[in-house]
Coordinates of C-alpha atoms in Angstrom, one line a residue:
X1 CA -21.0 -10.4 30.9
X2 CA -17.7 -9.9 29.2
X3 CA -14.8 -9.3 31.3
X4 CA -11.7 -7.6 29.9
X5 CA -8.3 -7.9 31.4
X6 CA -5.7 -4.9 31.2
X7 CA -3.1 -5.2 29.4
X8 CA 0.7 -4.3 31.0
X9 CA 3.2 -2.0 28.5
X10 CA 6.4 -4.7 28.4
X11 CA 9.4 -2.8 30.2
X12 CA 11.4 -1.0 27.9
X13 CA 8.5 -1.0 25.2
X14 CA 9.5 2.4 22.7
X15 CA 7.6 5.8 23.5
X16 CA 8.3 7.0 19.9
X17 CA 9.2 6.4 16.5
X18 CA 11.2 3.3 15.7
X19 CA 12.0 2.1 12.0
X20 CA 10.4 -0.9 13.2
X21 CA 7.3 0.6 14.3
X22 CA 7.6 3.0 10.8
X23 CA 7.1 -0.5 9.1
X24 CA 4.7 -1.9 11.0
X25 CA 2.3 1.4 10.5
X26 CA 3.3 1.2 6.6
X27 CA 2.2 -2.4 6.4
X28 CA -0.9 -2.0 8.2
X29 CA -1.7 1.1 6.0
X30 CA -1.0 -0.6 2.6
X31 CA -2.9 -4.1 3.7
X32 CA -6.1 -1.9 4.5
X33 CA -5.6 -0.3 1.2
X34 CA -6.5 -3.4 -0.5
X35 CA -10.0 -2.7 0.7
X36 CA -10.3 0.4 -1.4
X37 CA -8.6 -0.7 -4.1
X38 CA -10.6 -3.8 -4.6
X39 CA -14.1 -2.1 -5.1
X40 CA -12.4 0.1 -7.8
X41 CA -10.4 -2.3 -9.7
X42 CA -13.3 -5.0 -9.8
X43 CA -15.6 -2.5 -10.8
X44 CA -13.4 -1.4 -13.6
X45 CA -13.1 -5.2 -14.6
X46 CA -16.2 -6.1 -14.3
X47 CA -17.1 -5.6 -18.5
X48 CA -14.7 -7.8 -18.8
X49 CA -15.2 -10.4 -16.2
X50 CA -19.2 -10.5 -17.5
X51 CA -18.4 -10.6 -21.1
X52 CA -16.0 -13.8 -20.4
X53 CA -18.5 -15.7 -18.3
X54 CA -21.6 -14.2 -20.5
X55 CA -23.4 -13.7 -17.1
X56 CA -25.8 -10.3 -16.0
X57 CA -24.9 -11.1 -12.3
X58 CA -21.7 -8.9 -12.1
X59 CA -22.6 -7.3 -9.3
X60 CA -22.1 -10.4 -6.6
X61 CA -18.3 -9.7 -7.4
X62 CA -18.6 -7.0 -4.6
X63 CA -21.7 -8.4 -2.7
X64 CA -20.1 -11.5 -1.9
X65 CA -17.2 -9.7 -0.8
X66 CA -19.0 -7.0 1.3
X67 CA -21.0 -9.6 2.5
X68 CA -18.9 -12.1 4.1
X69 CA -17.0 -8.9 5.2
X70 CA -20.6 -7.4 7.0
X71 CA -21.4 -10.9 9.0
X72 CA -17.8 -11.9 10.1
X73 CA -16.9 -8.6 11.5
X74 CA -18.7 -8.8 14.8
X75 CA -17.8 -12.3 14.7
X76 CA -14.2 -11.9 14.0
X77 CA -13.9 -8.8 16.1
X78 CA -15.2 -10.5 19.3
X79 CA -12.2 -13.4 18.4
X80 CA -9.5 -11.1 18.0
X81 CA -10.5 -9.7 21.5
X82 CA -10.8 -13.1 22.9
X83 CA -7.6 -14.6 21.4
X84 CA -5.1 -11.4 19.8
X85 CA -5.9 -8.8 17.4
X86 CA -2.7 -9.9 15.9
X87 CA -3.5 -14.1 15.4
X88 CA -7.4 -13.1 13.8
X89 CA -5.4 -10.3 11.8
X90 CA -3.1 -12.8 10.0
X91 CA -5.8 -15.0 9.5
X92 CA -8.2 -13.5 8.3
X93 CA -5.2 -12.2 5.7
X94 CA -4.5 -16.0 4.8
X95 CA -8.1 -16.7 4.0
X96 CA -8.7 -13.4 1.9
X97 CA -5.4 -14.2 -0.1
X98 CA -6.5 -17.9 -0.9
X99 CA -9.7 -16.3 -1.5
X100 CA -8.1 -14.1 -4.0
X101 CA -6.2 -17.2 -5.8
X102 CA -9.2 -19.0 -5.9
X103 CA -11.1 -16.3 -8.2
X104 CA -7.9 -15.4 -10.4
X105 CA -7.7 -19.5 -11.2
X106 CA -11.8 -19.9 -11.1
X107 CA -12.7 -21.9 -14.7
X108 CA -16.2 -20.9 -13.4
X109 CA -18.3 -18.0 -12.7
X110 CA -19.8 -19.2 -9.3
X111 CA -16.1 -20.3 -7.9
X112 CA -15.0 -17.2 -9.1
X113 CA -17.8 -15.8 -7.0
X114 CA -16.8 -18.1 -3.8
X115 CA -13.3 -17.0 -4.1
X116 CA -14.5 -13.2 -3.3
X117 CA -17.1 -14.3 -0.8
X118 CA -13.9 -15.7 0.7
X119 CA -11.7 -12.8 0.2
X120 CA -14.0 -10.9 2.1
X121 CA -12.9 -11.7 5.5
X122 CA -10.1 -8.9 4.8
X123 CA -13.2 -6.7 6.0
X124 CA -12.6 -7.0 9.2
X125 CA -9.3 -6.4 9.3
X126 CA -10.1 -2.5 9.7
X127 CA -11.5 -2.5 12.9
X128 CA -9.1 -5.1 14.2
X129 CA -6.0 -3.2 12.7
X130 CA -7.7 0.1 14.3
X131 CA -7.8 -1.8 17.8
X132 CA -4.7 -3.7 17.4
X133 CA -2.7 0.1 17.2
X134 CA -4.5 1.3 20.2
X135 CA -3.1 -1.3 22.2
X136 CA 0.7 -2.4 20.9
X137 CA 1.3 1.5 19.4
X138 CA 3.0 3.3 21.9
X139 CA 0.7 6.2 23.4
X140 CA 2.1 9.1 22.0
X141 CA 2.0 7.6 18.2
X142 CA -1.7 6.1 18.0
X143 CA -3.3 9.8 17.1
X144 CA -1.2 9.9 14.2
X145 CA -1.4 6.3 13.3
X146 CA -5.0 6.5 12.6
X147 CA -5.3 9.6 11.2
X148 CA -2.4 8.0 8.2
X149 CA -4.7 4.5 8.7
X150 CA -7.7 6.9 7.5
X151 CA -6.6 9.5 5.2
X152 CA -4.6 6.3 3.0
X153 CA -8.1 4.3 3.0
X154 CA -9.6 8.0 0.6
X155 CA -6.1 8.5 -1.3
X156 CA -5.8 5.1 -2.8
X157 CA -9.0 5.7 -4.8
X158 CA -6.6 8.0 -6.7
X159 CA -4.0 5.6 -8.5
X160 CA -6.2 3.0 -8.4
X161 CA -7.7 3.0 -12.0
X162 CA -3.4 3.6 -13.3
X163 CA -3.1 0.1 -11.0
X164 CA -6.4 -1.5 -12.9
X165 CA -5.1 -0.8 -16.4
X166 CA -2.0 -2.0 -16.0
X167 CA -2.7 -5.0 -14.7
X168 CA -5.8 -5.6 -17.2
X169 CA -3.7 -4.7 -20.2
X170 CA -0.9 -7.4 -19.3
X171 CA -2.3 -10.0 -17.5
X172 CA -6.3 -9.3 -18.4
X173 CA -9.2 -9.8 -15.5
X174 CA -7.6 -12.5 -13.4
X175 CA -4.2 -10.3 -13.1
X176 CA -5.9 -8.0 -10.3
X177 CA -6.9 -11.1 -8.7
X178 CA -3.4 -12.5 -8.3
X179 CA -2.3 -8.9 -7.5
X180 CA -4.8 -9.3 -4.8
X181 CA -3.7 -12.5 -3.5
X182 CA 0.0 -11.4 -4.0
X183 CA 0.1 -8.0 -2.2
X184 CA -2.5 -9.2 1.1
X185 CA 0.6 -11.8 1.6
X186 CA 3.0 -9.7 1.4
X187 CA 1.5 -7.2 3.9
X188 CA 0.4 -10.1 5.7
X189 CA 3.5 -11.4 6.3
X190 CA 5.2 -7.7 7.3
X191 CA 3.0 -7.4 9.9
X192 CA 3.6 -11.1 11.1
X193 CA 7.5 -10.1 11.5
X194 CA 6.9 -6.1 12.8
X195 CA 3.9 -6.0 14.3
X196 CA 3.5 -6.5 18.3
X197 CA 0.7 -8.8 19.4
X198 CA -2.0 -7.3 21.9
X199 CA -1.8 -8.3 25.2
X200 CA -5.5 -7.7 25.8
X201 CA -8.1 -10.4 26.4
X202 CA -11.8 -10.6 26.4
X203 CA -13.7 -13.3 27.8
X204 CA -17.1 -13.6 25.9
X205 CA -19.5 -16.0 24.4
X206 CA -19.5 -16.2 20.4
X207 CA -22.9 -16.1 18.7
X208 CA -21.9 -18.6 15.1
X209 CA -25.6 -18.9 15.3
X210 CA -27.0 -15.5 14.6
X211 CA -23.8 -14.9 12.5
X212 CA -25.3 -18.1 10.0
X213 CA -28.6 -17.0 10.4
X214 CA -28.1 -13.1 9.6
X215 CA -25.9 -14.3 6.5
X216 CA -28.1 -17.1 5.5
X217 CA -30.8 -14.5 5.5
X218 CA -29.5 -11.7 3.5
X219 CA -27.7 -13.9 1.3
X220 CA -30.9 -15.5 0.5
X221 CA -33.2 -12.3 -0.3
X222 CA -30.1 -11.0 -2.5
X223 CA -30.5 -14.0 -4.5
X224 CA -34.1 -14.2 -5.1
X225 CA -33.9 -9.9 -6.1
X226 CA -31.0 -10.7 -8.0
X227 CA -32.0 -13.8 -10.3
X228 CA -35.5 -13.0 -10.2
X229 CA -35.5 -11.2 -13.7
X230 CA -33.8 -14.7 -14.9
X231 CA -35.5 -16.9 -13.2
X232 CA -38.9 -15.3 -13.3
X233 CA -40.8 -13.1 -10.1
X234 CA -43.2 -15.9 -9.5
X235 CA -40.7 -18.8 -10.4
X236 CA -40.1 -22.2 -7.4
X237 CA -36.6 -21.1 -6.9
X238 CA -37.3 -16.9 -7.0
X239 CA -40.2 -17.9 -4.1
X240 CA -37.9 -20.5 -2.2
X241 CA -34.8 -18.2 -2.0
X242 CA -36.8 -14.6 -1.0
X243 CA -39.0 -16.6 1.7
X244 CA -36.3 -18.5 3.0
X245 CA -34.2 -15.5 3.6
X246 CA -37.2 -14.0 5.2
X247 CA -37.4 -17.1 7.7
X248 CA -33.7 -17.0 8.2
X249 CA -33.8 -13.7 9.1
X250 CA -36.7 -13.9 11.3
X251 CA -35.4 -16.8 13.2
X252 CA -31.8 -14.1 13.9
X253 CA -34.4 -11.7 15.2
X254 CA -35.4 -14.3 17.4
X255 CA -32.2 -15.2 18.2
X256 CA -30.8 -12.0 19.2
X257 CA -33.5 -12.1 21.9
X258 CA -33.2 -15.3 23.6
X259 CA -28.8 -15.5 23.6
X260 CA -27.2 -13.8 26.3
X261 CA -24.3 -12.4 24.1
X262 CA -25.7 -12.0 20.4
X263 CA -23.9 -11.0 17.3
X264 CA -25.5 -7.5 17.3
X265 CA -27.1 -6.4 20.4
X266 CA -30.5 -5.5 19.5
X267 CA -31.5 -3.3 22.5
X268 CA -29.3 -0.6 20.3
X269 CA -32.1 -0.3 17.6
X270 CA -34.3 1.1 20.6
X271 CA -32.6 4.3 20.5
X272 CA -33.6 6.7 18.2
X273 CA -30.8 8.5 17.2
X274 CA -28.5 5.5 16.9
X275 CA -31.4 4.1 14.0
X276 CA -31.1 7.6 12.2
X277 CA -27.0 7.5 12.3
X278 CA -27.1 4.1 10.9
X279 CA -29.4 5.0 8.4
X280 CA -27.5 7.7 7.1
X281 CA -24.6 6.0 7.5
X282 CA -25.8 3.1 5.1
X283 CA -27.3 5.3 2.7
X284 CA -24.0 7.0 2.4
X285 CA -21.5 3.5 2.3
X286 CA -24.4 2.0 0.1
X287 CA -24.2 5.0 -2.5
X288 CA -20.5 4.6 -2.7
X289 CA -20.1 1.0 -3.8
X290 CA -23.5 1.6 -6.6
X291 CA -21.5 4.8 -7.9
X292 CA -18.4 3.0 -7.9
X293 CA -20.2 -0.1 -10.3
X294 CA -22.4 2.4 -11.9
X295 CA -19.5 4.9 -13.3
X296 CA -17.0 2.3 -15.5
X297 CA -20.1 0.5 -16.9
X298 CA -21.3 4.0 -18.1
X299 CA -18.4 5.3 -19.1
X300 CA -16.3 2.5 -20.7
X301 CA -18.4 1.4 -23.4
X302 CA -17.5 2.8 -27.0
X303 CA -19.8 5.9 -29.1
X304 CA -20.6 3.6 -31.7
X305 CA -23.1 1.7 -29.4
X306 CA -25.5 4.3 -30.1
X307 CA -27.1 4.2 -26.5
X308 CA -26.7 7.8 -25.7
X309 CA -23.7 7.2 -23.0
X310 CA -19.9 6.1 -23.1
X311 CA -16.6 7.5 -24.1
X312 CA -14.6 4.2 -25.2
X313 CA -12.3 5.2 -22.5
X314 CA -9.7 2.9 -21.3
X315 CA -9.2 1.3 -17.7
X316 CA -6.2 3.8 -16.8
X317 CA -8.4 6.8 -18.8
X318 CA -11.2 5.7 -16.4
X319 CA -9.0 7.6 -14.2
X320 CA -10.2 11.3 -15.3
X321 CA -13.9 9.9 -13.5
X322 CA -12.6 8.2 -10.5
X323 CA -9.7 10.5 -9.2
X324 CA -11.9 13.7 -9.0
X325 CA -14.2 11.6 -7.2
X326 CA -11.2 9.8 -4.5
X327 CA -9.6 13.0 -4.1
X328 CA -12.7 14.9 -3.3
X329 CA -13.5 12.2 -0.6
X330 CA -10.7 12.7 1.3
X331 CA -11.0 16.8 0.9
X332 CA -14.8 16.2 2.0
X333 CA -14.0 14.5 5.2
X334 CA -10.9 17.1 6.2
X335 CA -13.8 20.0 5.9
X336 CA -15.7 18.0 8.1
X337 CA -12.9 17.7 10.8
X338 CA -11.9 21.4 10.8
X339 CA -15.5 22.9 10.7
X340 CA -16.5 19.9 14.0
X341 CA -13.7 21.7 15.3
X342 CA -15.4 24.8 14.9
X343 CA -17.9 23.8 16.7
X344 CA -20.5 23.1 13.6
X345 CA -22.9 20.0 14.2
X346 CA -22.4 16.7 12.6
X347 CA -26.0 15.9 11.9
X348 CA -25.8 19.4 10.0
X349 CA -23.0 18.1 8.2
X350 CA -24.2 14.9 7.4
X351 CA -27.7 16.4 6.2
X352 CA -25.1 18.4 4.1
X353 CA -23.1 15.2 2.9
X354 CA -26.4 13.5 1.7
X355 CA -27.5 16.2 -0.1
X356 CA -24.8 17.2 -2.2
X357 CA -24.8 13.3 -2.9
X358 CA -28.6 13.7 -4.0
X359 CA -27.2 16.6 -5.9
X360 CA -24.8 14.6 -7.5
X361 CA -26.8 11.1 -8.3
X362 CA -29.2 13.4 -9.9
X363 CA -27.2 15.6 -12.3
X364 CA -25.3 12.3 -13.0
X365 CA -28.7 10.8 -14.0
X366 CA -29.5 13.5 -16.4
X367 CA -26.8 14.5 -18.2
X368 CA -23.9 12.1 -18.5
X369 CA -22.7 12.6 -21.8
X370 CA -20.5 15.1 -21.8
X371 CA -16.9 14.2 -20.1
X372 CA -16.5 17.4 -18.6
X373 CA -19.9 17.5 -16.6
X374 CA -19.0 14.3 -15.5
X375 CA -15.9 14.8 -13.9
X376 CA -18.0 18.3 -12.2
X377 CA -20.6 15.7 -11.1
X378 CA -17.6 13.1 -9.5
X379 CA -16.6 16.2 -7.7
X380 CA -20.1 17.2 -6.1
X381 CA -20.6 13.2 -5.6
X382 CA -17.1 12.7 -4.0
X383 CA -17.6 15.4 -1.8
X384 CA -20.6 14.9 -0.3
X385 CA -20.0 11.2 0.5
X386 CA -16.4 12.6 2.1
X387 CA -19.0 14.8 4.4
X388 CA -21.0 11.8 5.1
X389 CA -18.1 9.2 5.8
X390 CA -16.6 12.2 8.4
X391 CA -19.2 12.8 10.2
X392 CA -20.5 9.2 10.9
X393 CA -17.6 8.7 14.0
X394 CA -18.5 11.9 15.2
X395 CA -22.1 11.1 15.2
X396 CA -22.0 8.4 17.2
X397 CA -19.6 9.9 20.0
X398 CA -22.4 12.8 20.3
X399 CA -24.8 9.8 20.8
X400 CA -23.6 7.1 22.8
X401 CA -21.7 7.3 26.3
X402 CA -17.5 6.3 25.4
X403 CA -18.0 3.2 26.9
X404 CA -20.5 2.0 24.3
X405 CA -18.8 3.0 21.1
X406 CA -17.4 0.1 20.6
X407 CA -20.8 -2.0 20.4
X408 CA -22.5 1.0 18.4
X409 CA -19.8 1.3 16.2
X410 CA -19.6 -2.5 15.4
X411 CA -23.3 -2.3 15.0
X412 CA -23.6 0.5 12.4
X413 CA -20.6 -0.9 10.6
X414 CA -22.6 -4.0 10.0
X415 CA -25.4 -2.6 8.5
X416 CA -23.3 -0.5 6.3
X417 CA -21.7 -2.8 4.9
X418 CA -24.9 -5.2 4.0
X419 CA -26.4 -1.8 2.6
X420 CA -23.1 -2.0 0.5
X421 CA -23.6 -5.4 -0.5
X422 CA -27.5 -5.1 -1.3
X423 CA -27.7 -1.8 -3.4
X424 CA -26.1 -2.9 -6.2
X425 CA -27.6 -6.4 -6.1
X426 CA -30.7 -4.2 -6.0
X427 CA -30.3 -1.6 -9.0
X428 CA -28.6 -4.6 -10.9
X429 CA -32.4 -6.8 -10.4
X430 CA -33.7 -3.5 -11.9
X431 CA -31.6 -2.7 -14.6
X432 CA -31.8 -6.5 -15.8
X433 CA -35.2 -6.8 -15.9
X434 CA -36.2 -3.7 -17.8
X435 CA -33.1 -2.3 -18.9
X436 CA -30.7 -4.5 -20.9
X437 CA -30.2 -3.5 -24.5
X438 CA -31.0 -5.3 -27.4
X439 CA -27.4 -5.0 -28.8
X440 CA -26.4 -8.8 -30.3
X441 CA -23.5 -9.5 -28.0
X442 CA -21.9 -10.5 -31.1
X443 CA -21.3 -6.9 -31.4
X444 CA -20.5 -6.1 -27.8
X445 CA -17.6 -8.2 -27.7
X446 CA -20.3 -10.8 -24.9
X447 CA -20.4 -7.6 -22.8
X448 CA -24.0 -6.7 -21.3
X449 CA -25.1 -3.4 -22.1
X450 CA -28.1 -1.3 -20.8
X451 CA -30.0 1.3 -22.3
X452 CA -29.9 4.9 -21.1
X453 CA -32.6 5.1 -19.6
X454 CA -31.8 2.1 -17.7
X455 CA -28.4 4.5 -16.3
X456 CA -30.9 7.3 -15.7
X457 CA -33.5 5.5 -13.6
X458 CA -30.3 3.5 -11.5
X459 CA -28.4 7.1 -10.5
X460 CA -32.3 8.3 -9.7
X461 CA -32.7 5.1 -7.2
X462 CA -29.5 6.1 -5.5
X463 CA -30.5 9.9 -5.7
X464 CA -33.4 9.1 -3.8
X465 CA -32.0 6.8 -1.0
X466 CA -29.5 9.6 -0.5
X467 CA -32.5 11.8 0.1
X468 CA -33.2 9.1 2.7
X469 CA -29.9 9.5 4.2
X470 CA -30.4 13.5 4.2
X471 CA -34.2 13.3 5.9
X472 CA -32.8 10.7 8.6
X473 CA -30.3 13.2 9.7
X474 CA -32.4 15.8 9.7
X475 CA -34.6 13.7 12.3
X476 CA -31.8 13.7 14.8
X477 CA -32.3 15.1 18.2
X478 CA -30.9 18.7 18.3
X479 CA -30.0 18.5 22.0
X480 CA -26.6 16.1 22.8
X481 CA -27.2 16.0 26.5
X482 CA -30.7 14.3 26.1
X483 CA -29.2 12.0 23.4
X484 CA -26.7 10.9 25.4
X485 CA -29.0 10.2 28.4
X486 CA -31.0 8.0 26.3
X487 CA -28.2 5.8 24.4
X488 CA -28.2 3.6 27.7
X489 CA -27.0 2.6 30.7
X490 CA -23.7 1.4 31.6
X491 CA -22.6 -0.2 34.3
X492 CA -19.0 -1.1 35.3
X493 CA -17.4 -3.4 38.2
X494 CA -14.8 -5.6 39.4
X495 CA -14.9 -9.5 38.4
X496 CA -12.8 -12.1 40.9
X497 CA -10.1 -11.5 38.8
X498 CA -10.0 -7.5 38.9
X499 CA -11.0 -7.5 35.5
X500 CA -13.2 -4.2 34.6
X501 CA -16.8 -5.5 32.9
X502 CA -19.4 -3.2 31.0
X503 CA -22.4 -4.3 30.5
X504 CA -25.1 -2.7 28.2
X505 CA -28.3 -2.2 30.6
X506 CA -31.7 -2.7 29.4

């Protein structure tokens, strides 16, 4: 059972706007900007980062990152209830910042792969941020809060590649690491000196055993798919690391059944529609990070290559692909909140969302060299995956009872994330084993290229899972009443201490 204790408003606490409260929201926004702005800028980098460490294993840049971020979130969530939203925040900001030093000083490709893995834990300062405004925010500012907190996370993609090109022209790869490890400080240490901590406690068990056994697990599949066109399908270590992931995880599935308070409830996966949403929901999140990896690597390289793709374009010319794309995000997921409000069903919109993606994947797959089309294609792509981001919240409030969203939320946030991390891992596995082309690298500056076939059959992959995304929401129950009937069974009481409890029946 885990009992929460309400928190008392200190006397004279502000009802409205202060210039210290101004700050504090401005900090919080520009620290969770970092999120977005990593994906893009790495991506961008990541040419460069590959040809300097002559490795085809770019792609754990982001999955180490998204990874740590997908296990430590429950885990760190349920600690910044236990202990202050505020204490986890800044700590998880300290780590993520030496994380960020580490990789911008890394002599080594694998150190500079820790240093992300450790940068990571900046994930979860979304949800914590998002929980810490609900309660030290006063009343009448949260509403706007969150809707700044979420319409910043879709703007920043803008500017971004302007950011990337700077800092690669002057200071090469390693300068958007110290940017990194510069700028989460500095936020960091605004919110330490404007931001109020919550006076809200949970009292809970903490499950570090399903949290190493989930990551363990994943971690170790991702490394057998991705090093397996190295290492060799049938080779020891291919073998070792794919079936010890498989153990791992089925030792978590295990776990989740015997603790009383695991990591991710899995009595959750027994509803239906809350299966579908986070399938569509990890399609969609999934899809973003393989486009975002997919588009410089595509774009970036020089005519003279021959292959059939690439403009030669600069890190801050990247800019003409990516902004179309971050702008239409954000103008995807505003259609979705005025059309909800007109009474038009999410799972429409979502099935919507998914299939302008597959729309978009595909064209992309097809014909990508011509600068123009591209940018039309960002635009189809960036506004589908706006639809899908939208309507994910509102998803889950038609399917769960309020008291649950929490837990459902937590839970589908997970799995996006880890479908985040593993899709490019994934396409990457592909791409290496069939797809790399026979350029002398000599020529290429060390940069790995890929043929173009190898660019058409990765958009395809992510054309069909977006299908995947689109049928799953098409699955969903029509009727809201009977889904919300069948998300579960709460049931709240009184502790000793007068403490309200909720508990997730069976």
């Amino acid at each position: 059972m885990s009992a929460v204790a309400h928190p008392s408003e200190p006397s004279g606490a502000p009802d409205r706007w202060t210039p210290r409260l101004v700050l504090s929201l401005a900090s919080i926004v520009l620290l969770l900007e970092m999120l977005t702005v990593s994906y893009i800028m790495v991506s961008v980098a990541l040419p460069q980062i590959e040809a300097h460490f002559q490795t085809t294993q770019g792609a754990w840049m982001l999955t180490s990152y998204l990874l740590v971020g997908a296990v430590a979130t429950p885990l760190l969530g349920k600690l910044a209830d236990m202990y202050g939203k505020r204490k986890i925040l800044l700590i998880c900001i300290a780590v993520s910042a030496v994380g960020s030093a580490i990789t911008a000083a890394a002599p080594t490709y694998g150190l500079m792969v820790a240093g992300r893995a450790l940068a990571g834990t900046l994930t979860p300062c979304v949800f914590i941020a998002y929980s810490l405004i609900r309660d030290v925010f006063p009343a009448k500012t949260i509403a706007l809060s969150v809707s700044i907190v979420t319409t910043g996370l879709g703007l920043v993609a803008i500017p971004a590649p302007f950011l990337t090109g700077w800092c690669l022209d002057h200071f090469g790869f390693r300068g958007i690491f110290w940017f990194f490890a510069i700028a989460t400080a500095v936020f960091g240490l605004l919110i330490l000196f404007t931001t109020d901590e919550s006076s809200l406690r949970l009292r809970s068990r903490m499950d570090f055993l399903g949290a190493a056994l989930l990551g363990l697990g994943i971690a170790g599949v991702l490394i057998a798919v991705s090093f397996g066109p190295t290492w060799g399908w049938a080779s020891g270590s291919t073998l070792v690391y794919l079936f010890g992931g498989i153990a791992f995880m089925i030792a978590w599935l295990v776990s989740v059944r015997l603790l009383p308070e695991p990591l991710l409830d899995p009595r959750i996966l027994r509803q239906r529609s809350i299966v579908l949403i986070t399938v569509s929901a990890s399609a969609a999140y999934g899809l973003s990070t393989l486009y975002t990896v997919l588009m410089p690597m595509m774009t970036m390289p020089p005519r003279s290559t021959g292959l059939g793709y690439g403009f030669g374009v600069s890190a801050k010319a990247y800019a003409i692909f990516q902004a179309p794309q971050g702008g239409m995000i954000v103008v995807g997921g505003a259609i979705v909140g005025i059309l909800v409000g007109r009474n038009v069903r999410p799972r429409t919109l979502m099935a919507t969302g998914m299939a302008l993606t597959v729309v978009g994947f595909l064209l992309t797959s097809l014909l990508h060299d011509n600068k123009a089309l591209l940018i039309c294609f960002a635009v189809i792509t960036g506004t589908g995956l706006g639809f899908a981001y939208a309507t994910v919240p509102n998803l889950l409030i038609e399917a769960v009872s309020p008291q649950l969203q929490a837990t459902t939320s937590s839970f589908a946030n997970t799995f996006q994330t880890i479908s985040s991390a593993a899709m490019p891992v994934v396409v990457f596995a592909v791409l290496n084993n069939s797809y790399i082309a026979p350029i002398p690298k000599s020529l290429t500056g060390g940069a790995i290229l890929y043929t173009n076939s190898g660019f058409q059959v990765a958009f395809q992959i992510g054309a069909v899972v977006a299908a995947v995304g689109a049928i799953a929401a098409l699955l969903l129950p029509r009727k809201i009443k009977q889904l919300q009937a069948e998300a579960a069974t709460v049931a709240a009481g009184e502790d000793e201490s007068g403490a309200t409890s909720v508990v997730l029946g069976h």
